[in-house]
Tab-separated table of N, CA, C and O in Angstrom:
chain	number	residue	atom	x	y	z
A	6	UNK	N	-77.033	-209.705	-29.720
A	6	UNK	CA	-78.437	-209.388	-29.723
A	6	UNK	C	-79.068	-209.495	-31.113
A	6	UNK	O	-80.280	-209.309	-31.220
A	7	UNK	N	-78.324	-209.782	-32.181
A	7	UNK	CA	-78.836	-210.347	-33.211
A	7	UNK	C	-78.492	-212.046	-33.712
A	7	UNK	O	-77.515	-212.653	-33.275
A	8	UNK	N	-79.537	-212.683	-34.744
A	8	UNK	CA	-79.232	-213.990	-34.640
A	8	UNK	C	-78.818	-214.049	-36.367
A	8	UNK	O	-79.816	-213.954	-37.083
A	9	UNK	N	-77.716	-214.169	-36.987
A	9	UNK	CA	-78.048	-214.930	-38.177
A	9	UNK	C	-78.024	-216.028	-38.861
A	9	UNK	O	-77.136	-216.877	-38.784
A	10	UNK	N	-79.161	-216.081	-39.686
A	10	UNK	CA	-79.180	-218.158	-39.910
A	10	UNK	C	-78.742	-218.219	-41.097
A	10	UNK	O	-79.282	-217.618	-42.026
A	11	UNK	N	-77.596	-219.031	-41.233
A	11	UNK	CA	-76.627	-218.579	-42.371
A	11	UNK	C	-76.765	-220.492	-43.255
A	11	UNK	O	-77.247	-221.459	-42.665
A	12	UNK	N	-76.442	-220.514	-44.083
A	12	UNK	CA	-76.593	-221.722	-45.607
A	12	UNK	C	-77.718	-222.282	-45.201
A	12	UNK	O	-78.775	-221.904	-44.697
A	13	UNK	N	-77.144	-223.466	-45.609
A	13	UNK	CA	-78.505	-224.469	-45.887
A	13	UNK	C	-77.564	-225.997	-45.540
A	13	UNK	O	-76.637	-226.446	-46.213
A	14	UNK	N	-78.261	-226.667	-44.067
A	14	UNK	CA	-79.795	-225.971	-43.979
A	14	UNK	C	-78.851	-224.755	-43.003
A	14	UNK	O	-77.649	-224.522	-42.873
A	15	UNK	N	-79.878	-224.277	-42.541
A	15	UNK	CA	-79.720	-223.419	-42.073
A	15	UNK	C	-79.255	-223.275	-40.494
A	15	UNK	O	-80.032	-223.518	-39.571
A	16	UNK	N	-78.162	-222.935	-40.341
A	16	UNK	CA	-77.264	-222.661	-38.591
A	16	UNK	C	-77.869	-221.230	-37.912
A	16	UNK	O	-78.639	-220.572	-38.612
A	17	UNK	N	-77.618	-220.872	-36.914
A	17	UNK	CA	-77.617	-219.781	-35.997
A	17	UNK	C	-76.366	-219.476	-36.288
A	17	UNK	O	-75.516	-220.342	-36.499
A	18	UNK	N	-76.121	-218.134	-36.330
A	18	UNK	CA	-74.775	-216.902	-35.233
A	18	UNK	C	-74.864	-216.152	-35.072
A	18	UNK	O	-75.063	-215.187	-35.809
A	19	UNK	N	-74.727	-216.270	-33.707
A	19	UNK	CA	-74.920	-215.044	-32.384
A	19	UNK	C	-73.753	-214.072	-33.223
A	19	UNK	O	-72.757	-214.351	-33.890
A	20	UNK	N	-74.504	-212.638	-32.776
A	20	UNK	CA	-73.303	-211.814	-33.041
A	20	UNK	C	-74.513	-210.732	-32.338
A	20	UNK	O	-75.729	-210.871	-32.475
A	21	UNK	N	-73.724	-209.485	-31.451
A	21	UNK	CA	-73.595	-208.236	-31.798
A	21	UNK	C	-73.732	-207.373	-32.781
A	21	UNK	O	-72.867	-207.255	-33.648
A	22	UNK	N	-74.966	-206.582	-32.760
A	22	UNK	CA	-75.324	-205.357	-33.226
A	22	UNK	C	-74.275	-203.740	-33.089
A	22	UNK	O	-73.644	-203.027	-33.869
A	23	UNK	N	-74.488	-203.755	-32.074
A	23	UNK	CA	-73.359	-202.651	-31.991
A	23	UNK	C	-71.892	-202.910	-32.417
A	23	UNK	O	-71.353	-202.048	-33.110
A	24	UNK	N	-71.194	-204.023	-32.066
A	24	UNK	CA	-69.575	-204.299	-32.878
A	24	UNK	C	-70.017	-204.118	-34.279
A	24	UNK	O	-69.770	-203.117	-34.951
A	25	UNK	N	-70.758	-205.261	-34.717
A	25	UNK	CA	-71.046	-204.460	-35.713
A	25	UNK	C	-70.761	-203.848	-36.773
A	25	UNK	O	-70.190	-204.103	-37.833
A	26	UNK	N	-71.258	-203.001	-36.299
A	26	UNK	CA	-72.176	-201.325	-37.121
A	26	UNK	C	-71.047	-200.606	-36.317
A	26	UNK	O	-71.238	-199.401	-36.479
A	27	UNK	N	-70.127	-200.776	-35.647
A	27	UNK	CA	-68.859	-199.936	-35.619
A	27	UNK	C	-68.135	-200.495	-36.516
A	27	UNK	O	-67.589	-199.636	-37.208
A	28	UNK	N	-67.868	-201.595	-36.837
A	28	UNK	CA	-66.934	-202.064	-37.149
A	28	UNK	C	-67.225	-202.173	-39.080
A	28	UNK	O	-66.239	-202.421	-39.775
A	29	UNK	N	-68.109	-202.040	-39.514
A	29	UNK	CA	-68.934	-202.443	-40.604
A	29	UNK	C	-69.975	-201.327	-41.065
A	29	UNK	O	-71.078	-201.126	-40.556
A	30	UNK	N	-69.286	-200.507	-42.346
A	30	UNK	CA	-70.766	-199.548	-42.768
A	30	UNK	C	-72.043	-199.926	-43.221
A	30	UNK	O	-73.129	-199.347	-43.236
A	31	UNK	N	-71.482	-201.529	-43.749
A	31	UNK	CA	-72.813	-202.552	-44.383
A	31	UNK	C	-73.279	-202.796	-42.930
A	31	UNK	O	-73.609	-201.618	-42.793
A	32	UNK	N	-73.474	-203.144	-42.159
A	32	UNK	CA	-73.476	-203.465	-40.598
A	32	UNK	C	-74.451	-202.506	-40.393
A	32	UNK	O	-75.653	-202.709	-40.560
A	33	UNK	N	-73.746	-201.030	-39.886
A	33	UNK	CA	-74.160	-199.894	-39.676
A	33	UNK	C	-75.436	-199.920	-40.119
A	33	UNK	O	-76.316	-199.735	-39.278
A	34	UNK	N	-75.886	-200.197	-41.782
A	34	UNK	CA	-77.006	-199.407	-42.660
A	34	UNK	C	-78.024	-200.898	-42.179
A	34	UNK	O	-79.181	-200.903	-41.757
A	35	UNK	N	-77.011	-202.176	-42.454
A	35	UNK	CA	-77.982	-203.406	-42.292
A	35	UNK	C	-78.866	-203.589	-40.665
A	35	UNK	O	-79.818	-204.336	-40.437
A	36	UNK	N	-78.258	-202.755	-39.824
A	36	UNK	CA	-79.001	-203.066	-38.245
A	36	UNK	C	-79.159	-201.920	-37.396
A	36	UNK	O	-79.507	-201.915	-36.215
A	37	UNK	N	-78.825	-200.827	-38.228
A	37	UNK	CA	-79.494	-199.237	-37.306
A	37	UNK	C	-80.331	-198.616	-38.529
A	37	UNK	O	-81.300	-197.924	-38.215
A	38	UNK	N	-80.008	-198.826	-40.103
A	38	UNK	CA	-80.487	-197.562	-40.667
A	38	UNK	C	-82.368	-198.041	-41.142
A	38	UNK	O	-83.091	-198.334	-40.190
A	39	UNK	N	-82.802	-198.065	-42.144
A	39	UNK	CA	-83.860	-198.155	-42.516
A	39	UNK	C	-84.534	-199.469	-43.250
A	39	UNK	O	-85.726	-199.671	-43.479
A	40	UNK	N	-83.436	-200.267	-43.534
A	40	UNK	CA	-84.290	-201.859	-43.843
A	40	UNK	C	-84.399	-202.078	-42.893
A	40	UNK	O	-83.859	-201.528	-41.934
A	41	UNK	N	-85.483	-203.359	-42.907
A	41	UNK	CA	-86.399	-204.048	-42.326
A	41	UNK	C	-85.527	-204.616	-41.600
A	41	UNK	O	-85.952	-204.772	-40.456
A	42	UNK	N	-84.334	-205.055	-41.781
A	42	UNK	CA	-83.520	-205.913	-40.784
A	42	UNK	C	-83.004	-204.956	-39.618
A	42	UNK	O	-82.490	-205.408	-38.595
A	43	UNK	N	-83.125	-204.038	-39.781
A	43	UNK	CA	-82.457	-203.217	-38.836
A	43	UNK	C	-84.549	-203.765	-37.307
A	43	UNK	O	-84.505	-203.758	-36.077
A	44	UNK	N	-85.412	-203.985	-37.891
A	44	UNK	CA	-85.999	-204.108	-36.786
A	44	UNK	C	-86.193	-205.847	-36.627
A	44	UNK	O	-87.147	-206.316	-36.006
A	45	UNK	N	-85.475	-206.434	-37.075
A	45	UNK	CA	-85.725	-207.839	-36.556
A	45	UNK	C	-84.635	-208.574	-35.929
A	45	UNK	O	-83.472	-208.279	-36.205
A	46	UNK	N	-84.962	-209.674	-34.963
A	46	UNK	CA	-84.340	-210.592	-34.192
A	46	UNK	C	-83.693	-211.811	-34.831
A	46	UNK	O	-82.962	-212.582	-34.210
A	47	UNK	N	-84.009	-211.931	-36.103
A	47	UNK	CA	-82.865	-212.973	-36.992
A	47	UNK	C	-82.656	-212.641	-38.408
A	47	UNK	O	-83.612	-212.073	-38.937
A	48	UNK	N	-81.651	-212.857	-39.126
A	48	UNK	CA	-81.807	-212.507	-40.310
A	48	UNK	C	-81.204	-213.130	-40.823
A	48	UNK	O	-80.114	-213.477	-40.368
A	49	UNK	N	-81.752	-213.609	-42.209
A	49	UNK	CA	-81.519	-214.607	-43.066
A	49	UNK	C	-80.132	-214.408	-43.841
A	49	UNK	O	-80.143	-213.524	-44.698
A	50	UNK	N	-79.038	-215.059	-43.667
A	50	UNK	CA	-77.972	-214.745	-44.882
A	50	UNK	C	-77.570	-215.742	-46.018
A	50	UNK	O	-77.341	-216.941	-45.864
A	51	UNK	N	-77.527	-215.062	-47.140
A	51	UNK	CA	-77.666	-215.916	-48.435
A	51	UNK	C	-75.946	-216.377	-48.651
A	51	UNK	O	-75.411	-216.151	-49.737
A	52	UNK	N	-75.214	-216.994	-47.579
A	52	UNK	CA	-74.015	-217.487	-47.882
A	52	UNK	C	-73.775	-218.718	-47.070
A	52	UNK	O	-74.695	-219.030	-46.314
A	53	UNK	N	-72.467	-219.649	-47.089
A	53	UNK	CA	-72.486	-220.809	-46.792
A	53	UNK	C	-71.929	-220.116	-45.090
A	53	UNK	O	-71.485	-218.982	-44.908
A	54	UNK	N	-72.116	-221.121	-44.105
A	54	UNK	CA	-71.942	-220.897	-42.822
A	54	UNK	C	-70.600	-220.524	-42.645
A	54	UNK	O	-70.097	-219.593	-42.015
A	55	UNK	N	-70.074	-221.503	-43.376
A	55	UNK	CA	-68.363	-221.339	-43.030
A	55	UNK	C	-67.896	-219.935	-43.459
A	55	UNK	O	-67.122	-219.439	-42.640
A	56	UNK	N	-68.210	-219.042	-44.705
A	56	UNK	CA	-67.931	-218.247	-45.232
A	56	UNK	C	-67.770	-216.903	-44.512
A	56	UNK	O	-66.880	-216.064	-44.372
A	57	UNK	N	-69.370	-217.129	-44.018
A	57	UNK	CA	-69.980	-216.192	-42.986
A	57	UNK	C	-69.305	-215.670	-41.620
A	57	UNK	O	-69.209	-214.556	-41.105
A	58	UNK	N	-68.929	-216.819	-41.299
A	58	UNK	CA	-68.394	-217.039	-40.043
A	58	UNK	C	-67.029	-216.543	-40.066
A	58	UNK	O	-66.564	-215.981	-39.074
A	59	UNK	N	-66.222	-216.743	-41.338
A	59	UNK	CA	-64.822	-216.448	-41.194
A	59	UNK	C	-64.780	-214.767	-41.154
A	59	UNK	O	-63.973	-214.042	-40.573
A	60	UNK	N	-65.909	-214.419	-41.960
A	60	UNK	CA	-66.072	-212.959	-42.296
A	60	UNK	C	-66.033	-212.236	-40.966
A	60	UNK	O	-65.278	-211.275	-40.817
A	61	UNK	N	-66.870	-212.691	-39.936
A	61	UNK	CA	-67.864	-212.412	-38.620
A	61	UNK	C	-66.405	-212.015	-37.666
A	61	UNK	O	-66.140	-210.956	-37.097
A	62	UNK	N	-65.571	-213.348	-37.747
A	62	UNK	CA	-64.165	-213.957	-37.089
A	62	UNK	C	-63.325	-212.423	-37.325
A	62	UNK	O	-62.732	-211.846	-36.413
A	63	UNK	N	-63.425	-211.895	-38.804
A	63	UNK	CA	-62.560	-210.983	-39.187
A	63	UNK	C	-62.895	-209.785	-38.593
A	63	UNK	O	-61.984	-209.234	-37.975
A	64	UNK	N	-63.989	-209.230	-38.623
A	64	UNK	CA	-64.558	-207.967	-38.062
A	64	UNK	C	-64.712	-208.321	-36.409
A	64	UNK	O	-65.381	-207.443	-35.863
A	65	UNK	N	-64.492	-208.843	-35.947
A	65	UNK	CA	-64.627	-208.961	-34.201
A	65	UNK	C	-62.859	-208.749	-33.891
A	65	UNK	O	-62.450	-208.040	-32.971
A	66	UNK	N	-62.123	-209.357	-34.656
A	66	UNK	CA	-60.617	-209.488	-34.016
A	66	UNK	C	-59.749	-208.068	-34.845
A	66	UNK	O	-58.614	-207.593	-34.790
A	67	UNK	N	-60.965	-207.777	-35.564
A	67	UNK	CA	-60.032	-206.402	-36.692
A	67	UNK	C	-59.042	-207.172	-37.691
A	67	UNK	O	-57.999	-206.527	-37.807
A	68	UNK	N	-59.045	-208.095	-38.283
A	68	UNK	CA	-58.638	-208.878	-38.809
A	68	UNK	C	-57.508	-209.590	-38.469
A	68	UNK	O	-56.688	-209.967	-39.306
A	69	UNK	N	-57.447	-209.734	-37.643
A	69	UNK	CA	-56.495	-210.794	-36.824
A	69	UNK	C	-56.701	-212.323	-36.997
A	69	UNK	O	-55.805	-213.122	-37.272
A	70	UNK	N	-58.227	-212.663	-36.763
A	70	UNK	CA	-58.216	-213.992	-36.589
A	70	UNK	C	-59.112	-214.204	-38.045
A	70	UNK	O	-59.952	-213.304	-38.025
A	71	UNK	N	-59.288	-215.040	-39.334
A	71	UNK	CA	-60.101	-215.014	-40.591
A	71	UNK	C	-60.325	-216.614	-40.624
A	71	UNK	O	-60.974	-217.216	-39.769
A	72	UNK	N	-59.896	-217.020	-41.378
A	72	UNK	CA	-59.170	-218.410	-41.765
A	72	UNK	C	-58.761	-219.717	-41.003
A	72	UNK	O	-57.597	-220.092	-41.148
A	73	UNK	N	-59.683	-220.517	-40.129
A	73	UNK	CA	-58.683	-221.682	-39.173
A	73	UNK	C	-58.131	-222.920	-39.577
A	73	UNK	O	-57.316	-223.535	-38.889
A	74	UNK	N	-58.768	-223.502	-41.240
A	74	UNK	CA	-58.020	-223.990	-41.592
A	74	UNK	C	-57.743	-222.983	-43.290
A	74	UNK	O	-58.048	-221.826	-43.576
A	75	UNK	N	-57.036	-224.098	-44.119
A	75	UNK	CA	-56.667	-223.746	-45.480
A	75	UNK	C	-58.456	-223.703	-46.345
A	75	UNK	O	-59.056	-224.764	-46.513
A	76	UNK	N	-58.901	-222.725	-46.672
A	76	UNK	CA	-60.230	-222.389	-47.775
A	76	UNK	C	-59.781	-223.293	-48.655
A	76	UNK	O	-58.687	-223.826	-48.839
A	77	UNK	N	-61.396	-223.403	-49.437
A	77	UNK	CA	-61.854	-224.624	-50.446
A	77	UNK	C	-61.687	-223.302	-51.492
A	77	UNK	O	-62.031	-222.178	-51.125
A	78	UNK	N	-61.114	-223.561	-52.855
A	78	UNK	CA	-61.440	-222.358	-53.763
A	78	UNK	C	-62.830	-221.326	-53.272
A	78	UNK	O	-62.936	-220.188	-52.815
A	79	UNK	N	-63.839	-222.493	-53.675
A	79	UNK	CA	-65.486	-221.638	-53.809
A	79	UNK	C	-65.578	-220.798	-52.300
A	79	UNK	O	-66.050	-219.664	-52.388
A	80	UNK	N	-65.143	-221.289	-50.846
A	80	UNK	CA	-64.944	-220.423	-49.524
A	80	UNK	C	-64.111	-219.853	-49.960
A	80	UNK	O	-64.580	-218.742	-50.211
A	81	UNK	N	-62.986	-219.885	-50.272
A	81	UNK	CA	-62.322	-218.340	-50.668
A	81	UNK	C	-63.455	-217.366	-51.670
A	81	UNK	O	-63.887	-216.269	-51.313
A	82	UNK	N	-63.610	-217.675	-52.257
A	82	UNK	CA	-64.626	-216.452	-53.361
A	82	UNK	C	-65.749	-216.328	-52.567
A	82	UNK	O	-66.086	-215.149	-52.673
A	83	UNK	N	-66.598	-216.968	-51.744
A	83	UNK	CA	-67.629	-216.622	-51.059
A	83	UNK	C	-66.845	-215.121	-49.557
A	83	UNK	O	-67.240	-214.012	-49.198
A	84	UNK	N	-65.950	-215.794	-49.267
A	84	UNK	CA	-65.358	-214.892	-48.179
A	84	UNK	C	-64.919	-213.759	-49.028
A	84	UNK	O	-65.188	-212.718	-48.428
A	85	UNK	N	-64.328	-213.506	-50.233
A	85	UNK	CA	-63.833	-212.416	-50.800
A	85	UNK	C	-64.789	-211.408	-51.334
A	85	UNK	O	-64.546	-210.234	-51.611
A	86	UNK	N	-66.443	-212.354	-51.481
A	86	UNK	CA	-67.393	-211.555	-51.712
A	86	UNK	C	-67.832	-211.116	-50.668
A	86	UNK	O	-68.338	-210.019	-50.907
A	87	UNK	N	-67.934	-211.427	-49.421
A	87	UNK	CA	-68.484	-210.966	-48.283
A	87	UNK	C	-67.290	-209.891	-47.793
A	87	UNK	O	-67.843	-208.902	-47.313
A	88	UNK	N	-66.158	-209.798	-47.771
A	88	UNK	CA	-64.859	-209.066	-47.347
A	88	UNK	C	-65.161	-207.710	-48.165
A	88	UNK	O	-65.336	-206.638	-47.587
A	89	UNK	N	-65.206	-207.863	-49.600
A	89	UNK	CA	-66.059	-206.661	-50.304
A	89	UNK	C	-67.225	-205.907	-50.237
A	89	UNK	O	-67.329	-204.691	-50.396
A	90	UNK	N	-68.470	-207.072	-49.883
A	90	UNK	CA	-69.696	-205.865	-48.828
A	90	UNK	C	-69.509	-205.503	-48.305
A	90	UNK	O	-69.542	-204.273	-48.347
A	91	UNK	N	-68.906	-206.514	-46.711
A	91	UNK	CA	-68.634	-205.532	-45.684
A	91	UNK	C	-67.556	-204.382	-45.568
A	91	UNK	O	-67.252	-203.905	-44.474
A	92	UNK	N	-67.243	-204.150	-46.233
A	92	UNK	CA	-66.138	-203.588	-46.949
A	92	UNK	C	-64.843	-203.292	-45.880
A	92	UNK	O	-64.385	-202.220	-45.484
A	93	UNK	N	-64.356	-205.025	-45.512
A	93	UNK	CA	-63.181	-205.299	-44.949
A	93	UNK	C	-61.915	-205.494	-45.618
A	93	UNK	O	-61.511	-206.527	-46.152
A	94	UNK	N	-61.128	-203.970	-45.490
A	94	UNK	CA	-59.861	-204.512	-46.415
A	94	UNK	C	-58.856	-205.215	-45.626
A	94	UNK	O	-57.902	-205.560	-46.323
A	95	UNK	N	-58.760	-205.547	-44.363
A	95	UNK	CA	-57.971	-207.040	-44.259
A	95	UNK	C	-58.295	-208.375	-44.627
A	95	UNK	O	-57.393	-209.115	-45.020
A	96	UNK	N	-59.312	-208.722	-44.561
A	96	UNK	CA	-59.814	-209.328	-45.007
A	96	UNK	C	-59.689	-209.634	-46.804
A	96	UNK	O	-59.483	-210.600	-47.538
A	97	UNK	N	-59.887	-208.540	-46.903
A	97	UNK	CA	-60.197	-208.809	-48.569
A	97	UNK	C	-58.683	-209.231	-48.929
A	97	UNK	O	-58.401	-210.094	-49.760
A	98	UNK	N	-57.607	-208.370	-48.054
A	98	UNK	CA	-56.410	-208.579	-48.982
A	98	UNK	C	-55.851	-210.310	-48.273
A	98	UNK	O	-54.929	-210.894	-48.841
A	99	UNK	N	-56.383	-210.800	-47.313
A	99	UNK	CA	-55.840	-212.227	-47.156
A	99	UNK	C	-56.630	-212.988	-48.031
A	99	UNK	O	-56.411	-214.195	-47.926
A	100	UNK	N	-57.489	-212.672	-48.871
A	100	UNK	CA	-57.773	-214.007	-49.763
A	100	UNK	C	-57.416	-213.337	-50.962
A	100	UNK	O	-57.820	-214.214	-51.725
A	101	UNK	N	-56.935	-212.392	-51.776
A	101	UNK	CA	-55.934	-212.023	-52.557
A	101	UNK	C	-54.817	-212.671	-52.648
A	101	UNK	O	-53.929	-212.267	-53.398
């Protein structure tokens, strides 16, 4: 029930609000608490699609599924920065 349009140009991904904001305290504050995104139907993310997506991959499976092929250096550091907002430590520790 939320859409985000992630690099440039710019893609769609569907994802869940509620997984989420269970799964994610950045989540939580970004789509129930008091920014503006918490009342809108798409939201803009300032990272490359692939990055995004692996992040998305990690918090839906509890970090089971991240990674489908081998990361480019710069997707590893984009995913390790996003693994640190959302503050996923499986995540964070597979690109360690």
């Amino acid at each position: 029930d939320v859409t985000f349009m992630v690099g440039e140009p710019s893609r769609a991904i569907r994802a869940h609000r509620q997984i989420l904001g269970m799964r994610s305290e950045y989540f939580r504050k970004l789509l129930f608490g008091q920014m503006k995104e918490a009342l809108e139907e798409s939201i803009l993310i300032p990272y490359s699609y692939s990055a995004f997506y692996v992040a998305l991959r990690s918090l839906y499976s509890f970090g089971r599924e991240s990674f489908r092929d081998a990361p480019s250096e710069s997707e590893l550091g984009e995913v390790l920065e996003l693994a640190v907002l959302h503050e996923n430590q499986m995540l964070r520790c597979q690109c360690i």
